[in-house]
Every structure is written in C-alpha cells, then in structure tokens.
C-alpha cells in the first residue's frame, strides 16, 4: 500500500512539473518565402552596389555569375567534386571558410552548391549569391549568424561521376 501511495505521489509531482513547462504557443515557424524576399533585396542591393553584370537568377532565389565556364564535365548532384572555395557573409570582407582542393559528394553540400555547381564545367569558376534558405536557413553555425545571405567563390577543379 505504501508503494502505491509513493508511486501516485511521484506521478502527481511529475504531472505538476510538466504543467509548468513553457508551451510552444508563441513559436513561429520559419517562413521561407518571407525570408527569401528579404534575402533577394539584400542580394539585389549587393549586385547594384558592386556593379556586377551577367548575374543570373534562378527560381530558387540563387543568383550566380559564371566567371569561367570550364571545359571538362558538368557535375550532377550524385558526382564527387573537388573544389577550391571561399565563403563570405554578404557584408563581410574576410572569409568565414575557405579551402583548396576539398573533395565532397555534391549531394552532401548545401543546396546552393547543388544548384550552382552544375552550371559550370570542370575547370570553371562561379560566384554564388546565396539566400539564407539555400545555405543554413534560420540556424546559426560557426561564424555564420542565422538567416545569413552568403557569397561563395568556387572553382570546380575535378568531377568524378
């Protein structure tokens, strides 16, 4: 009998604690379309301020400029690619990340790379102007704040189908 009373007491305490927990009533889900409008305006201002020409827009919101088309193979999302790249916040001077000769499976990279790298061939170079939803979205990571518009300068060094 004492065990039953003890268990019921523990159960009542547990229910009491869970009743005091914060609810998610004020949680606002990530609105990709709303953020894309904000990011697109930031990218448009950057393009204008830096007098960039030949910038191509995709339906996803990614904008890119092919610096050098290249002469080898175009990658597919299933390709293994070797790239040299540097990534910047759109308002930054110093790169938050860079690498020479890094090899990746393209489908394991951020969506912007999956969409942008097939636009060039092996040996090509591309500038990617990336809305936050095609990078890290509402999540901060390392030196990158949440909802950051990014710029990547990428050289596609090698494509392994």
XYZ file of C-alpha atoms in Angstrom:
161
model
C 0.000 0.000 0.000
C 2.856 2.390 0.847
C 4.401 1.682 -2.579
C 1.171 2.609 -4.340
C 0.866 5.864 -2.396
C 4.548 6.610 -3.097
C 4.113 5.951 -6.851
C 0.952 8.054 -7.001
C 2.783 10.890 -5.225
C 5.648 10.721 -7.738
C 3.174 10.686 -10.590
C 1.374 13.752 -9.209
C 4.685 15.609 -8.849
C 5.685 14.680 -12.411
C 2.374 15.987 -13.760
C 2.847 19.159 -11.732
C 6.252 19.800 -13.282
C 5.055 19.209 -16.827
C 2.148 21.595 -16.315
C 4.664 24.355 -15.526
C 6.706 23.880 -18.684
C 6.586 26.582 -21.344
C 4.338 25.811 -24.237
C 5.207 26.435 -27.860
C 2.221 28.730 -28.324
C 4.469 31.633 -29.329
C 6.603 29.531 -31.689
C 6.637 30.989 -35.176
C 7.548 28.531 -37.936
C 10.248 29.513 -40.417
C 8.697 31.355 -43.345
C 10.986 30.580 -46.304
C 9.046 32.808 -48.733
C 9.149 35.823 -46.399
C 12.871 35.367 -45.729
C 13.555 34.879 -49.445
C 12.028 38.314 -50.173
C 14.311 39.880 -47.574
C 17.360 37.989 -48.863
C 16.570 38.817 -52.500
C 16.510 42.532 -51.699
C 19.872 42.237 -49.925
C 21.356 40.381 -52.904
C 19.921 42.919 -55.387
C 21.491 45.768 -53.403
C 24.827 43.928 -53.355
C 24.735 43.343 -57.119
C 23.950 47.015 -57.741
C 26.486 48.367 -55.234
C 29.253 46.179 -56.666
C 28.268 46.826 -60.281
C 28.109 43.110 -61.063
C 26.979 42.242 -64.565
C 25.896 38.927 -66.077
C 24.273 37.791 -62.829
C 21.702 35.079 -63.483
C 18.736 34.429 -61.181
C 17.183 31.019 -60.640
C 13.613 30.292 -59.488
C 15.021 29.098 -56.143
C 16.405 32.571 -55.393
C 20.025 31.612 -56.046
C 21.874 34.155 -58.139
C 25.155 33.355 -59.802
C 27.757 34.711 -62.153
C 29.926 32.402 -64.210
C 33.481 33.722 -64.064
C 34.930 30.926 -66.240
C 32.772 28.213 -67.815
C 35.409 25.461 -67.804
C 35.960 22.728 -70.382
C 35.515 19.418 -68.581
C 32.444 17.607 -67.312
C 29.450 19.199 -65.618
C 28.735 17.629 -62.232
C 25.418 16.102 -61.262
C 24.089 16.005 -57.726
C 25.483 12.445 -57.459
C 29.003 13.479 -58.536
C 32.022 13.688 -56.295
C 33.582 17.110 -56.780
C 36.907 18.633 -55.843
C 36.618 22.374 -55.317
C 38.545 25.396 -54.153
C 36.214 27.876 -52.493
C 35.899 30.813 -50.168
C 32.689 31.777 -48.401
C 31.763 35.217 -47.121
C 28.889 36.887 -45.344
C 27.432 39.310 -47.875
C 28.633 42.245 -45.768
C 31.973 40.661 -44.889
C 35.487 41.089 -46.163
C 37.166 38.113 -44.516
C 36.040 34.613 -45.464
C 34.281 32.530 -42.812
C 35.509 29.409 -44.610
C 37.833 28.525 -47.460
C 39.577 25.507 -48.845
C 41.879 24.500 -51.683
C 41.203 21.121 -53.223
C 38.456 19.858 -50.894
C 36.573 16.787 -52.141
C 32.871 16.268 -51.435
C 29.874 14.311 -52.637
C 27.839 17.154 -54.155
C 24.539 15.950 -52.686
C 26.041 16.343 -49.186
C 26.697 20.060 -49.654
C 24.331 22.980 -49.079
C 21.537 23.362 -51.661
C 23.231 26.414 -53.220
C 26.201 24.269 -54.258
C 23.906 21.516 -55.547
C 22.103 24.069 -57.730
C 25.078 26.210 -58.711
C 27.957 23.861 -59.472
C 26.171 22.033 -62.329
C 26.088 25.415 -64.137
C 29.844 25.148 -64.806
C 32.230 22.517 -66.075
C 35.418 21.100 -64.652
C 37.945 23.940 -64.532
C 35.173 26.544 -64.253
C 34.707 29.288 -61.680
C 31.431 30.642 -60.348
C 30.277 33.277 -57.864
C 27.202 32.161 -55.910
C 24.967 34.765 -54.234
C 23.077 32.622 -51.772
C 19.811 33.388 -49.968
C 19.807 32.008 -46.444
C 17.295 29.262 -47.229
C 19.757 27.678 -49.677
C 22.515 27.659 -47.067
C 21.880 27.325 -43.322
C 18.459 28.999 -43.059
C 17.329 30.009 -39.572
C 20.247 28.207 -37.911
C 23.489 29.835 -36.820
C 26.595 27.759 -37.448
C 30.158 28.689 -36.549
C 30.786 32.279 -37.671
C 27.548 32.395 -39.681
C 24.516 34.004 -37.988
C 21.005 32.695 -38.625
C 19.329 33.877 -41.858
C 22.613 35.000 -43.410
C 22.970 35.779 -47.090
C 26.262 34.282 -48.267
C 28.681 34.650 -51.162
C 30.821 31.786 -52.400
C 33.581 31.984 -54.974
C 34.059 28.435 -56.223
C 36.454 26.794 -58.649
C 35.368 23.345 -59.826
C 38.690 21.529 -60.026
C 37.585 17.957 -60.653
C 34.391 15.996 -61.300
C 34.100 12.264 -60.683
C 30.798 10.955 -61.988
